[in-house]
Each structure stands twice: as C-alpha cells, then as structure tokens.
Amino acid sequence: MIASQRHLFDIPEDIAYLNCAYLGPLSNATVSAGRQAAGNKAHPWEIGSEDFFTDTEIARSLFARLINASDDDIAIVPAASYGVSVAARNLALAEGQSVVMLAEQFPSNVYAWREAARLAGARVVGVARPEHGDLTRAVLDAMDERTAIVSLPNCHWADGALLDLEGIGQRCRELGAGLVLDVTQSAGVLPLDVRLIQPDFLVAACYKWLLGPYSTGFLYAAPHRHDGMPIEFNWRGRLGSENFAGLVNYEDAYLPGARRFDVGECANFQSMPAVVAALRQILDWGVPEIAATLTARNADIAARAASLGLESLNARQRAGHFLGLRFAQGIPAGLLEELNKAGVYLSVRGDSLRITPHLYNNDADVDRLMHALEQLID
Ligand SMILES: Cc1ncc(COP(=O)(O)O)c(C=O)c1O
C-alpha cells in the first residue's frame, strides 16, 4: 500500500478530486519539467538536433517498461484515436467479416472501425453487458470465424467493467483475428504484459492515469507489425533523419521498429520532458503497488456507499481503480453541481457516478465525498 502522495501535487485540502478517468493532474515535478521545457524554446539556439530525439527515446523506453515491451515496439502518438487509426490501416478487413468491440466503448476506439467496416462491407459488433455480468464471456461468445478484428479496452470507461485480455488474446490467435487495445483508462494503474496478451496494437493517451500532459500518448506495435504502413509521412521517421543537412537526400527506409508510426513533430520538446517526468513517477511508485492502493481506496468507498443504498459493480467484475455507483432511481438531477459546491469532483457516465481516485487522494477526500452524498440522499 502506498500512503497518500498529496504532498507531490498542488491540490488544496478542501478539494476532493476523484476524477482521474477524466483528466489526471500533473504532479509538481511534472509541472516543473513542463515549465522548464516551455522556457527552453525562448532560446532556440540552445536546442540542438539531438534534442529532436533524446527525450522521445527516453519516453519510449519508459512506456515500454510499463507494458513489458521493447523500446522498438513503441511509437509516439498525439491521441488514442491516432493509434487506433494506425491499427485500422494495418489490419485486413473483408466483406462479411466483423470487428468486435464493447457497446458504448469510447468513441476514439469506435469511429475508425465503423469507417473501416463501411469501406470493406464488414460489420461492427458492440457487445453489451450481459445479464450474467461476465463481460469477457460475452466478448468470447461474440467472436467467431467471421471475426477479423477485436478492439477493446482493459476496462470499460464508464464503470470499470473488467475484461480478461489474456483469454481474449488467446481466442484471437485461434481465430486469426487481430487484437487492438485502448488502455487509456488503465495504463499505469493496472498491470499489463503485452507478452502475455499478445495484441497487434495497443494505445494509451497520457493525460489520464499516466498523469501526463494532454496531446501525448503511445502506440505499441507488435514486432510482426513493424513493417506496417504509417498514416502520415514525416521527415523524422526516416533512416538518417538525425542528419539535418541531408534531409533532402530522400530516404525510403524508415527508422527501426515502430518509430515509423511516430506522429509528425513527435519530438514535441515542450511536452516530452513532462511526459518523461510523469512516467518516471509512475514507475517509481510501481504499477502493482498503485493498483493495490487504489483497489483498497475504492473498496472502502464502495462499502460506505452501499450503506447509503448505492450499488456498484462487484469488485471481481471491475478494475480496482474504477468505481461506478448506481442510484436505485437513476442519477438525481443537479447531482454534479451539488457535489462540486461541496468541493467534490467526479463524473457521470451513462447511469453511473464514476469515482476514479489516484494516489493524491487521502481519507479526508473520502469523508468529504461521503458527507456530500449523505446530504444529497437525505
Ligand atoms: C477509453 C478512452 N480512450 C481514449 C480516450 C481519449 O481519446 P483521445 O486520445 O483520442 O482523445 C478516452 C477519454 O476519455 C477514453 O476514456
């Protein structure tokens, strides 16, 4: 268990921020790295050609460690949608085949597939939460010989409903289907090993649970996808691009590994130092330790909410860092506004009140939340 890390963040004591699934706050160290990086461009003469490569390689390597990949497997992307588009460009889909996903999946992992299906004459299948509650079984039941691609999160973005990705990965291999994962809502807080799951592609935006800046993210491409086709063609992705004087000796070969999928201007020297600081902090804490701490935090909230008559998904069916509370009569009107007035910040997604803490939360935040809910329910 990790004690509250509130002292590393600029979050006032009278704010209970329980909304990491919306936007993760930057730590003080990440803000300092970002400020310094922003200042660097006031002196462009101090930015050397090597600076277009150094931090991106460090960030690539840190993210690789988080998911047990190799540095070569990682590309730098600006958004989850970008990574999903790379995957859609590189996975075959034919008439009559299907793409399997969850019903009400986050749109950045939906639209690229709808478009690919439209062009191919294929179908998109959205797996709804089954009565029996076992979402993994429902996904497996929806997969058959016509399934060409399965594109999923690790847990549902509305209430944290959890999938067994190892089992789904195995079934994909049996069927010869491609597996794409959007782990934006779990990277850094739920241990994940690409060597066990074996996805073709995996994407994560940095601005939630990785506590990094907006417009930054990572794409993992499995080694057998490294020779795929990027969705745009920038100067830096080519072999020898570090030789600025030779850039117009146009080069057909790409940089090694997944670097060909790096977004244009990925050096992003104003954000990349902040990304590096954020990833270092997550790795220092340790993903299993973060997971255990947030699981305990939410178990406590779930138990206290149950005594107020609020239901949540059974702990075995949801990711520990997520808690979706349901009101018997639906979400009361004006609930969020009232909670905000009490200094409590969380989200409503679908019919659940989504509670997503991180290590900056403390017991006083939970007391504040429970007190506000009690007042509202009375
Ligand atoms: C599951 C999931 N994926 C991705 C995103 C963000 O997508 P993008 O980076 O394309 O804006 C979100 C944002 O809420 C999300 O919940």
mmCIF file of C-alpha atoms and ligand atoms in Angstrom:
data_model
loop_
_atom_site.group_PDB
_atom_site.id
_atom_site.type_symbol
_atom_site.label_atom_id
_atom_site.label_comp_id
_atom_site.label_asym_id
_atom_site.label_seq_id
_atom_site.Cartn_x
_atom_site.Cartn_y
_atom_site.Cartn_z
ATOM 1 C CA MET A 1 0.000 0.000 0.000
ATOM 2 C CA ILE A 2 1.281 3.489 -0.805
ATOM 3 C CA ALA A 3 0.469 6.308 1.621
ATOM 4 C CA SER A 4 -1.280 9.356 0.171
ATOM 5 C CA GLN A 5 1.063 11.283 -2.149
ATOM 6 C CA ARG A 6 -0.903 14.521 -1.860
ATOM 7 C CA HIS A 7 2.274 16.441 -0.958
ATOM 8 C CA LEU A 8 3.574 15.872 -4.507
ATOM 9 C CA PHE A 9 0.546 17.631 -6.058
ATOM 10 C CA ASP A 10 -0.972 21.095 -5.992
ATOM 11 C CA ILE A 11 -4.438 20.013 -4.824
ATOM 12 C CA PRO A 12 -5.916 22.096 -1.976
ATOM 13 C CA GLU A 13 -7.082 20.189 1.104
ATOM 14 C CA ASP A 14 -10.701 21.269 0.568
ATOM 15 C CA ILE A 15 -10.872 19.706 -2.915
ATOM 16 C CA ALA A 16 -11.697 16.008 -3.241
ATOM 17 C CA TYR A 17 -10.622 15.318 -6.815
ATOM 18 C CA LEU A 18 -11.880 11.822 -7.630
ATOM 19 C CA ASN A 19 -11.897 12.177 -11.401
ATOM 20 C CA CYS A 20 -8.629 10.809 -12.767
ATOM 21 C CA ALA A 21 -10.525 8.992 -15.533
ATOM 22 C CA TYR A 22 -11.444 12.467 -16.829
ATOM 23 C CA LEU A 23 -8.113 14.308 -16.510
ATOM 24 C CA GLY A 24 -5.177 13.243 -14.357
ATOM 25 C CA PRO A 25 -3.487 16.184 -12.586
ATOM 26 C CA LEU A 26 0.187 16.864 -13.253
ATOM 27 C CA SER A 27 2.404 16.407 -10.223
ATOM 28 C CA ASN A 28 4.535 19.355 -9.089
ATOM 29 C CA ALA A 29 7.606 17.680 -10.572
ATOM 30 C CA THR A 30 5.867 17.235 -13.924
ATOM 31 C CA VAL A 31 4.755 20.876 -13.925
ATOM 32 C CA SER A 32 8.349 21.971 -13.236
ATOM 33 C CA ALA A 33 9.658 19.823 -16.076
ATOM 34 C CA GLY A 34 6.994 21.268 -18.391
ATOM 35 C CA ARG A 35 7.692 24.864 -17.342
ATOM 36 C CA GLN A 36 11.370 24.451 -17.896
ATOM 37 C CA ALA A 37 10.738 22.826 -21.269
ATOM 38 C CA ALA A 38 8.424 25.661 -22.342
ATOM 39 C CA GLY A 39 11.134 28.144 -21.365
ATOM 40 C CA ASN A 40 13.731 26.327 -23.434
ATOM 41 C CA LYS A 41 12.106 27.474 -26.655
ATOM 42 C CA ALA A 42 12.706 31.076 -25.656
ATOM 43 C CA HIS A 43 16.310 30.209 -26.535
ATOM 44 C CA PRO A 44 16.035 28.122 -29.692
ATOM 45 C CA TRP A 45 19.758 28.431 -30.323
ATOM 46 C CA GLU A 46 20.207 26.152 -27.324
ATOM 47 C CA ILE A 47 18.035 23.412 -28.858
ATOM 48 C CA GLY A 48 20.294 21.059 -30.788
ATOM 49 C CA SER A 49 19.387 18.483 -33.429
ATOM 50 C CA GLU A 50 19.901 15.724 -30.827
ATOM 51 C CA ASP A 51 17.048 17.247 -28.790
ATOM 52 C CA PHE A 52 14.650 16.074 -31.508
ATOM 53 C CA PHE A 53 15.487 12.504 -30.467
ATOM 54 C CA THR A 54 16.697 12.312 -26.869
ATOM 55 C CA ASP A 55 13.503 12.697 -24.836
ATOM 56 C CA THR A 56 11.387 10.730 -27.289
ATOM 57 C CA GLU A 57 13.735 7.768 -26.866
ATOM 58 C CA ILE A 58 13.601 8.072 -23.066
ATOM 59 C CA ALA A 59 9.788 8.304 -23.102
ATOM 60 C CA ARG A 60 9.540 5.334 -25.481
ATOM 61 C CA SER A 61 11.684 3.278 -23.178
ATOM 62 C CA LEU A 62 9.764 4.234 -20.010
ATOM 63 C CA PHE A 63 6.416 3.373 -21.588
ATOM 64 C CA ALA A 64 7.852 0.086 -22.876
ATOM 65 C CA ARG A 65 8.755 -0.827 -19.284
ATOM 66 C CA LEU A 66 5.167 -0.185 -18.181
ATOM 67 C CA ILE A 67 3.761 -2.835 -20.528
ATOM 68 C CA ASN A 68 6.774 -5.194 -20.735
ATOM 69 C CA ALA A 69 7.538 -4.310 -24.371
ATOM 70 C CA SER A 70 10.813 -3.408 -26.096
ATOM 71 C CA ASP A 71 11.686 0.197 -26.860
ATOM 72 C CA ASP A 72 11.498 -0.660 -30.559
ATOM 73 C CA ASP A 73 7.819 -1.598 -30.225
ATOM 74 C CA ILE A 74 6.724 1.891 -29.167
ATOM 75 C CA ALA A 75 5.619 4.850 -31.301
ATOM 76 C CA ILE A 76 4.747 8.310 -30.047
ATOM 77 C CA VAL A 77 1.246 9.464 -30.927
ATOM 78 C CA PRO A 78 -0.834 12.528 -30.000
ATOM 79 C CA ALA A 79 -4.088 10.748 -29.130
ATOM 80 C CA ALA A 80 -5.651 7.339 -28.735
ATOM 81 C CA SER A 81 -7.614 7.916 -31.958
ATOM 82 C CA TYR A 82 -4.336 8.293 -33.867
ATOM 83 C CA GLY A 83 -3.079 4.928 -32.641
ATOM 84 C CA VAL A 84 -6.389 3.232 -33.429
ATOM 85 C CA SER A 85 -6.241 4.718 -36.941
ATOM 86 C CA VAL A 86 -2.758 3.231 -37.432
ATOM 87 C CA ALA A 87 -4.152 -0.135 -36.339
ATOM 88 C CA ALA A 88 -7.138 0.163 -38.685
ATOM 89 C CA ARG A 89 -4.804 0.992 -41.560
ATOM 90 C CA ASN A 90 -2.782 -2.143 -40.935
ATOM 91 C CA LEU A 91 -5.330 -4.847 -40.136
ATOM 92 C CA ALA A 92 -7.133 -6.543 -43.009
ATOM 93 C CA LEU A 93 -10.922 -6.462 -43.021
ATOM 94 C CA ALA A 94 -13.023 -8.003 -45.782
ATOM 95 C CA GLU A 95 -16.653 -8.051 -46.813
ATOM 96 C CA GLY A 96 -18.792 -10.145 -44.474
ATOM 97 C CA GLN A 97 -16.236 -10.060 -41.653
ATOM 98 C CA SER A 98 -16.705 -8.328 -38.309
ATOM 99 C CA VAL A 99 -14.962 -6.065 -35.813
ATOM 100 C CA VAL A 100 -15.860 -6.922 -32.214
ATOM 101 C CA MET A 101 -15.873 -4.234 -29.532
ATOM 102 C CA LEU A 102 -17.898 -3.278 -26.455
ATOM 103 C CA ALA A 103 -21.217 -1.496 -26.626
ATOM 104 C CA GLU A 104 -20.749 2.130 -25.543
ATOM 105 C CA GLN A 105 -16.994 1.898 -25.988
ATOM 106 C CA PHE A 106 -15.100 5.206 -26.012
ATOM 107 C CA PRO A 107 -15.595 6.803 -29.480
ATOM 108 C CA SER A 108 -11.866 7.151 -30.289
ATOM 109 C CA ASN A 109 -11.851 3.358 -30.467
ATOM 110 C CA VAL A 110 -15.075 3.139 -32.462
ATOM 111 C CA TYR A 111 -15.144 5.582 -35.361
ATOM 112 C CA ALA A 112 -12.060 4.217 -37.160
ATOM 113 C CA TRP A 113 -13.656 0.755 -37.115
ATOM 114 C CA ARG A 114 -17.034 1.985 -38.308
ATOM 115 C CA GLU A 115 -15.290 3.662 -41.212
ATOM 116 C CA ALA A 116 -13.135 0.608 -41.989
ATOM 117 C CA ALA A 117 -16.255 -1.602 -41.842
ATOM 118 C CA ARG A 118 -18.178 0.755 -44.113
ATOM 119 C CA LEU A 119 -15.401 0.706 -46.712
ATOM 120 C CA ALA A 120 -14.984 -3.080 -46.540
ATOM 121 C CA GLY A 121 -18.653 -4.064 -46.310
ATOM 122 C CA ALA A 122 -17.944 -5.549 -42.879
ATOM 123 C CA ARG A 123 -19.901 -5.342 -39.603
ATOM 124 C CA VAL A 124 -19.169 -3.766 -36.249
ATOM 125 C CA VAL A 125 -20.419 -5.811 -33.297
ATOM 126 C CA GLY A 126 -20.852 -3.992 -29.968
ATOM 127 C CA VAL A 127 -21.012 -6.431 -27.069
ATOM 128 C CA ALA A 128 -23.496 -5.267 -24.430
ATOM 129 C CA ARG A 129 -23.081 -6.050 -20.744
ATOM 130 C CA PRO A 130 -24.755 -9.455 -20.247
ATOM 131 C CA GLU A 131 -27.252 -10.314 -17.525
ATOM 132 C CA HIS A 132 -24.772 -12.813 -16.054
ATOM 133 C CA GLY A 133 -22.275 -9.966 -15.611
ATOM 134 C CA ASP A 134 -19.284 -11.744 -17.190
ATOM 135 C CA LEU A 135 -18.209 -9.310 -19.909
ATOM 136 C CA THR A 136 -15.262 -11.456 -21.012
ATOM 137 C CA ARG A 137 -17.537 -14.409 -21.659
ATOM 138 C CA ALA A 138 -19.875 -12.162 -23.640
ATOM 139 C CA VAL A 139 -16.964 -10.945 -25.817
ATOM 140 C CA LEU A 140 -15.773 -14.513 -26.399
ATOM 141 C CA ASP A 141 -19.330 -15.539 -27.324
ATOM 142 C CA ALA A 142 -19.493 -12.730 -29.899
ATOM 143 C CA MET A 143 -16.291 -13.942 -31.630
ATOM 144 C CA ASP A 144 -16.439 -16.486 -34.458
ATOM 145 C CA GLU A 145 -14.756 -17.368 -37.786
ATOM 146 C CA ARG A 146 -16.031 -14.088 -39.274
ATOM 147 C CA THR A 147 -14.228 -12.013 -36.638
ATOM 148 C CA ALA A 148 -11.287 -10.238 -38.283
ATOM 149 C CA ILE A 149 -10.504 -7.678 -35.571
ATOM 150 C CA VAL A 150 -11.240 -7.330 -31.861
ATOM 151 C CA SER A 151 -10.712 -3.823 -30.491
ATOM 152 C CA LEU A 152 -11.208 -3.380 -26.765
ATOM 153 C CA PRO A 153 -10.198 -1.547 -23.625
ATOM 154 C CA ASN A 154 -8.911 -3.313 -20.499
ATOM 155 C CA CYS A 155 -11.870 -1.933 -18.549
ATOM 156 C CA HIS A 156 -14.975 -0.028 -19.576
ATOM 157 C CA TRP A 157 -14.535 3.740 -19.361
ATOM 158 C CA ALA A 158 -17.946 4.308 -17.716
ATOM 159 C CA ASP A 159 -17.838 1.911 -14.776
ATOM 160 C CA GLY A 160 -14.554 -0.018 -14.961
ATOM 161 C CA ALA A 161 -16.095 -3.358 -16.020
ATOM 162 C CA LEU A 162 -13.030 -5.561 -16.462
ATOM 163 C CA LEU A 163 -12.002 -7.840 -19.327
ATOM 164 C CA ASP A 164 -9.658 -10.813 -19.208
ATOM 165 C CA LEU A 165 -7.432 -9.778 -22.087
ATOM 166 C CA GLU A 166 -5.197 -12.842 -21.900
ATOM 167 C CA GLY A 167 -8.147 -15.148 -22.595
ATOM 168 C CA ILE A 168 -9.417 -12.880 -25.363
ATOM 169 C CA GLY A 169 -5.916 -12.675 -26.877
ATOM 170 C CA GLN A 170 -5.690 -16.433 -27.000
ATOM 171 C CA ARG A 171 -9.065 -16.707 -28.740
ATOM 172 C CA CYS A 172 -7.982 -14.068 -31.279
ATOM 173 C CA ARG A 173 -4.938 -16.155 -32.151
ATOM 174 C CA GLU A 174 -7.077 -19.280 -32.574
ATOM 175 C CA LEU A 175 -9.362 -17.389 -34.981
ATOM 176 C CA GLY A 176 -6.553 -15.492 -36.728
ATOM 177 C CA ALA A 177 -8.162 -12.192 -35.662
ATOM 178 C CA GLY A 178 -6.180 -9.014 -34.962
ATOM 179 C CA LEU A 179 -6.310 -7.627 -31.402
ATOM 180 C CA VAL A 180 -6.208 -3.896 -30.706
ATOM 181 C CA LEU A 181 -6.295 -2.445 -27.188
ATOM 182 C CA ASP A 182 -7.045 1.050 -25.979
ATOM 183 C CA VAL A 183 -5.684 1.095 -22.438
ATOM 184 C CA THR A 184 -6.061 4.835 -21.867
ATOM 185 C CA GLN A 185 -8.252 4.085 -18.841
ATOM 186 C CA SER A 186 -5.876 1.572 -17.299
ATOM 187 C CA ALA A 187 -2.247 2.127 -18.368
ATOM 188 C CA GLY A 188 -0.164 2.888 -15.293
ATOM 189 C CA VAL A 189 -2.757 1.645 -12.789
ATOM 190 C CA LEU A 190 -3.485 -1.902 -13.922
ATOM 191 C CA PRO A 191 -0.543 -4.237 -14.545
ATOM 192 C CA LEU A 192 -0.438 -5.273 -18.197
ATOM 193 C CA ASP A 193 2.031 -7.506 -20.041
ATOM 194 C CA VAL A 194 1.951 -7.452 -23.845
ATOM 195 C CA ARG A 195 3.989 -10.662 -23.930
ATOM 196 C CA LEU A 196 1.099 -12.485 -22.261
ATOM 197 C CA ILE A 197 -1.793 -10.822 -24.094
ATOM 198 C CA GLN A 198 -0.034 -10.517 -27.477
ATOM 199 C CA PRO A 199 -2.064 -7.679 -29.006
ATOM 200 C CA ASP A 200 -1.215 -6.481 -32.514
ATOM 201 C CA PHE A 201 -1.521 -2.864 -31.425
ATOM 202 C CA LEU A 202 -2.106 -1.109 -28.107
ATOM 203 C CA VAL A 203 -2.633 2.570 -27.491
ATOM 204 C CA ALA A 204 -2.744 4.816 -24.427
ATOM 205 C CA ALA A 205 -3.224 8.557 -24.115
ATOM 206 C CA CYS A 206 -1.051 10.086 -21.373
ATOM 207 C CA TYR A 207 -3.367 12.640 -19.872
ATOM 208 C CA LYS A 208 -5.385 10.442 -17.537
ATOM 209 C CA TRP A 209 -3.839 7.712 -15.360
ATOM 210 C CA LEU A 210 -0.313 8.363 -16.606
ATOM 211 C CA LEU A 211 -0.669 11.856 -15.095
ATOM 212 C CA GLY A 212 0.952 13.389 -18.159
ATOM 213 C CA PRO A 213 0.198 16.344 -20.434
ATOM 214 C CA TYR A 214 -2.611 16.464 -22.990
ATOM 215 C CA SER A 215 -1.941 15.630 -26.676
ATOM 216 C CA THR A 216 0.624 12.955 -25.877
ATOM 217 C CA GLY A 217 0.341 9.176 -25.993
ATOM 218 C CA PHE A 218 1.928 5.914 -27.046
ATOM 219 C CA LEU A 219 1.252 3.192 -29.555
ATOM 220 C CA TYR A 220 2.640 -0.298 -29.095
ATOM 221 C CA ALA A 221 3.035 -2.279 -32.333
ATOM 222 C CA ALA A 222 3.888 -5.966 -32.037
ATOM 223 C CA PRO A 223 7.175 -6.929 -33.741
ATOM 224 C CA HIS A 224 5.306 -8.585 -36.641
ATOM 225 C CA ARG A 225 3.595 -5.211 -37.312
ATOM 226 C CA HIS A 226 6.781 -3.153 -37.503
ATOM 227 C CA ASP A 227 6.797 -3.205 -41.286
ATOM 228 C CA GLY A 228 3.270 -1.713 -41.447
ATOM 229 C CA MET A 229 2.071 1.452 -43.144
ATOM 230 C CA PRO A 230 2.016 4.767 -41.225
ATOM 231 C CA ILE A 231 -0.980 7.066 -41.649
ATOM 232 C CA GLU A 232 1.239 10.071 -42.418
ATOM 233 C CA PHE A 233 4.769 10.530 -43.625
ATOM 234 C CA ASN A 234 7.092 12.853 -41.796
ATOM 235 C CA TRP A 235 10.765 13.632 -42.237
ATOM 236 C CA ARG A 236 11.826 12.365 -38.834
ATOM 237 C CA GLY A 237 10.570 8.812 -39.303
ATOM 238 C CA ARG A 238 13.159 8.046 -41.980
ATOM 239 C CA LEU A 239 16.555 6.453 -41.580
ATOM 240 C CA GLY A 240 19.295 9.038 -41.142
ATOM 241 C CA SER A 241 16.859 11.828 -40.197
ATOM 242 C CA GLU A 242 19.212 12.955 -37.434
ATOM 243 C CA ASN A 243 21.449 14.343 -40.189
ATOM 244 C CA PHE A 244 19.590 17.606 -40.766
ATOM 245 C CA ALA A 245 21.905 18.670 -43.566
ATOM 246 C CA GLY A 246 20.971 15.568 -45.571
ATOM 247 C CA LEU A 247 17.166 15.629 -45.253
ATOM 248 C CA VAL A 248 16.578 16.180 -48.951
ATOM 249 C CA ASN A 249 18.506 13.062 -49.819
ATOM 250 C CA TYR A 250 15.050 11.476 -49.645
ATOM 251 C CA GLU A 251 15.135 8.127 -47.972
ATOM 252 C CA ASP A 252 12.684 5.242 -48.451
ATOM 253 C CA ALA A 253 13.773 3.293 -45.375
ATOM 254 C CA TYR A 254 12.202 4.054 -42.012
ATOM 255 C CA LEU A 255 13.784 4.302 -38.579
ATOM 256 C CA PRO A 256 13.772 0.873 -36.893
ATOM 257 C CA GLY A 257 10.810 -0.741 -35.163
ATOM 258 C CA ALA A 258 7.553 1.075 -34.547
ATOM 259 C CA ARG A 259 9.200 4.509 -34.954
ATOM 260 C CA ARG A 260 7.738 4.705 -38.474
ATOM 261 C CA PHE A 261 4.353 5.262 -36.772
ATOM 262 C CA ASP A 262 5.590 8.260 -34.730
ATOM 263 C CA VAL A 263 3.396 11.307 -35.330
ATOM 264 C CA GLY A 264 4.927 14.310 -37.117
ATOM 265 C CA GLU A 265 6.656 16.695 -34.668
ATOM 266 C CA CYS A 266 6.688 13.945 -32.055
ATOM 267 C CA ALA A 267 9.850 15.474 -30.572
ATOM 268 C CA ASN A 268 7.406 17.922 -29.006
ATOM 269 C CA PHE A 269 10.158 19.364 -26.846
ATOM 270 C CA GLN A 270 7.679 21.421 -24.872
ATOM 271 C CA SER A 271 5.656 18.425 -23.653
ATOM 272 C CA MET A 272 8.049 15.498 -23.841
ATOM 273 C CA PRO A 273 10.070 16.392 -20.694
ATOM 274 C CA ALA A 274 6.781 16.481 -18.768
ATOM 275 C CA VAL A 275 5.810 13.080 -20.216
ATOM 276 C CA VAL A 276 9.169 11.702 -19.073
ATOM 277 C CA ALA A 277 8.733 13.129 -15.550
ATOM 278 C CA ALA A 278 5.213 11.693 -15.302
ATOM 279 C CA LEU A 279 6.233 8.212 -16.471
ATOM 280 C CA ARG A 280 9.219 8.148 -14.102
ATOM 281 C CA GLN A 281 6.909 8.905 -11.194
ATOM 282 C CA ILE A 282 4.504 6.080 -12.143
ATOM 283 C CA LEU A 283 7.400 3.618 -12.465
ATOM 284 C CA ASP A 284 8.875 4.789 -9.140
ATOM 285 C CA TRP A 285 5.601 4.104 -7.351
ATOM 286 C CA GLY A 286 5.176 0.800 -9.216
ATOM 287 C CA VAL A 287 2.037 -0.236 -11.116
ATOM 288 C CA PRO A 288 1.123 -3.228 -8.884
ATOM 289 C CA GLU A 289 1.501 -1.018 -5.797
ATOM 290 C CA ILE A 290 -0.656 1.736 -7.344
ATOM 291 C CA ALA A 291 -3.270 -0.879 -8.312
ATOM 292 C CA ALA A 292 -3.391 -2.360 -4.812
ATOM 293 C CA THR A 293 -3.698 1.063 -3.184
ATOM 294 C CA LEU A 294 -6.485 2.288 -5.473
ATOM 295 C CA THR A 295 -8.323 -1.024 -5.160
ATOM 296 C CA ALA A 296 -8.355 -0.638 -1.382
ATOM 297 C CA ARG A 297 -9.417 3.006 -1.658
ATOM 298 C CA ASN A 298 -12.386 2.117 -3.879
ATOM 299 C CA ALA A 299 -13.335 -0.908 -1.775
ATOM 300 C CA ASP A 300 -13.671 1.445 1.175
ATOM 301 C CA ILE A 301 -15.781 3.906 -0.854
ATOM 302 C CA ALA A 302 -17.958 1.066 -2.249
ATOM 303 C CA ALA A 303 -18.640 -0.295 1.240
ATOM 304 C CA ARG A 304 -19.550 3.131 2.603
ATOM 305 C CA ALA A 305 -21.697 3.897 -0.483
ATOM 306 C CA ALA A 306 -23.514 0.568 -0.078
ATOM 307 C CA SER A 307 -24.630 1.650 3.378
ATOM 308 C CA LEU A 308 -26.283 4.644 1.640
ATOM 309 C CA GLY A 309 -28.064 2.292 -0.769
ATOM 310 C CA LEU A 310 -25.754 2.966 -3.752
ATOM 311 C CA GLU A 311 -24.825 -0.086 -5.780
ATOM 312 C CA SER A 312 -21.574 -0.743 -7.583
ATOM 313 C CA LEU A 313 -20.237 -3.493 -9.789
ATOM 314 C CA ASN A 314 -18.980 -6.439 -7.823
ATOM 315 C CA ALA A 315 -15.244 -5.983 -7.066
ATOM 316 C CA ARG A 316 -14.315 -9.059 -9.132
ATOM 317 C CA GLN A 317 -16.078 -7.660 -12.208
ATOM 318 C CA ARG A 318 -14.421 -4.238 -12.254
ATOM 319 C CA ALA A 319 -10.940 -2.796 -12.352
ATOM 320 C CA GLY A 320 -9.867 -1.780 -8.840
ATOM 321 C CA HIS A 321 -9.121 1.845 -9.780
ATOM 322 C CA PHE A 322 -12.678 2.400 -11.054
ATOM 323 C CA LEU A 323 -15.899 2.570 -9.135
ATOM 324 C CA GLY A 324 -19.281 3.203 -10.756
ATOM 325 C CA LEU A 325 -22.040 3.928 -8.244
ATOM 326 C CA ARG A 326 -25.657 3.495 -9.262
ATOM 327 C CA PHE A 327 -28.662 5.138 -7.664
ATOM 328 C CA ALA A 328 -31.806 2.980 -7.481
ATOM 329 C CA GLN A 329 -33.891 5.794 -9.063
ATOM 330 C CA GLY A 330 -31.216 6.981 -11.536
ATOM 331 C CA ILE A 331 -28.798 9.893 -11.147
ATOM 332 C CA PRO A 332 -30.551 12.713 -9.247
ATOM 333 C CA ALA A 333 -30.864 15.980 -11.218
ATOM 334 C CA GLY A 334 -28.156 18.531 -10.418
ATOM 335 C CA LEU A 335 -26.027 15.967 -8.579
ATOM 336 C CA LEU A 336 -22.676 17.002 -10.044
ATOM 337 C CA GLU A 337 -23.297 20.698 -9.400
ATOM 338 C CA GLU A 338 -24.144 19.969 -5.758
ATOM 339 C CA LEU A 339 -21.059 17.799 -5.346
ATOM 340 C CA ASN A 340 -18.879 20.485 -6.921
ATOM 341 C CA LYS A 341 -20.259 23.030 -4.452
ATOM 342 C CA ALA A 342 -19.079 20.692 -1.695
ATOM 343 C CA GLY A 343 -15.610 20.515 -3.287
ATOM 344 C CA VAL A 344 -16.117 17.008 -4.699
ATOM 345 C CA TYR A 345 -15.196 16.383 -8.315
ATOM 346 C CA LEU A 346 -16.150 13.242 -10.215
ATOM 347 C CA SER A 347 -18.048 12.324 -13.400
ATOM 348 C CA VAL A 348 -21.353 10.900 -14.513
ATOM 349 C CA ARG A 349 -21.013 8.412 -17.357
ATOM 350 C CA GLY A 350 -24.172 6.689 -18.540
ATOM 351 C CA ASP A 351 -26.168 5.786 -15.441
ATOM 352 C CA SER A 352 -23.172 5.586 -13.131
ATOM 353 C CA LEU A 353 -21.423 8.053 -10.883
ATOM 354 C CA ARG A 354 -17.824 7.387 -11.818
ATOM 355 C CA ILE A 355 -15.326 7.594 -8.972
ATOM 356 C CA THR A 356 -11.707 7.380 -10.020
ATOM 357 C CA PRO A 357 -9.143 8.247 -7.338
ATOM 358 C CA HIS A 358 -5.340 8.225 -7.561
ATOM 359 C CA LEU A 359 -2.536 8.363 -5.054
ATOM 360 C CA TYR A 360 -3.048 12.084 -4.379
ATOM 361 C CA ASN A 361 -6.335 11.271 -2.639
ATOM 362 C CA ASN A 362 -6.496 10.852 1.119
ATOM 363 C CA ASP A 363 -9.007 9.716 3.744
ATOM 364 C CA ALA A 364 -10.320 13.255 4.151
ATOM 365 C CA ASP A 365 -11.322 13.244 0.444
ATOM 366 C CA VAL A 366 -13.398 10.126 1.004
ATOM 367 C CA ASP A 367 -15.026 11.643 4.092
ATOM 368 C CA ARG A 368 -15.847 14.754 2.056
ATOM 369 C CA LEU A 369 -17.400 12.617 -0.702
ATOM 370 C CA MET A 370 -19.454 10.520 1.717
ATOM 371 C CA HIS A 371 -20.649 13.527 3.642
ATOM 372 C CA ALA A 372 -21.770 15.231 0.407
ATOM 373 C CA LEU A 373 -23.589 12.084 -0.790
ATOM 374 C CA GLU A 374 -25.331 11.688 2.572
ATOM 375 C CA GLN A 375 -26.612 15.277 2.358
ATOM 376 C CA LEU A 376 -27.869 14.719 -1.177
ATOM 377 C CA ILE A 377 -29.587 11.440 -0.464
ATOM 378 C CA ASP A 378 -31.393 12.702 2.674
HETATM 379 C C1 LIG B 1 -11.112 4.681 -23.148
HETATM 380 C C2 LIG B 1 -10.638 6.011 -23.636
HETATM 381 N N1 LIG B 1 -9.793 6.061 -24.679
HETATM 382 C C3 LIG B 1 -9.328 7.218 -25.160
HETATM 383 C C4 LIG B 1 -9.708 8.421 -24.609
HETATM 384 C C5 LIG B 1 -9.151 9.690 -25.190
HETATM 385 O O1 LIG B 1 -9.103 9.576 -26.600
HETATM 386 P P1 LIG B 1 -8.239 10.545 -27.487
HETATM 387 O O2 LIG B 1 -6.834 10.443 -27.000
HETATM 388 O O3 LIG B 1 -8.425 10.026 -28.864
HETATM 389 O O4 LIG B 1 -8.800 11.930 -27.311
HETATM 390 C C6 LIG B 1 -10.607 8.428 -23.539
HETATM 391 C C7 LIG B 1 -11.071 9.689 -22.953
HETATM 392 O O5 LIG B 1 -11.967 9.735 -22.130
HETATM 393 C C8 LIG B 1 -11.072 7.190 -23.037
HETATM 394 O O6 LIG B 1 -11.910 7.127 -21.984
#
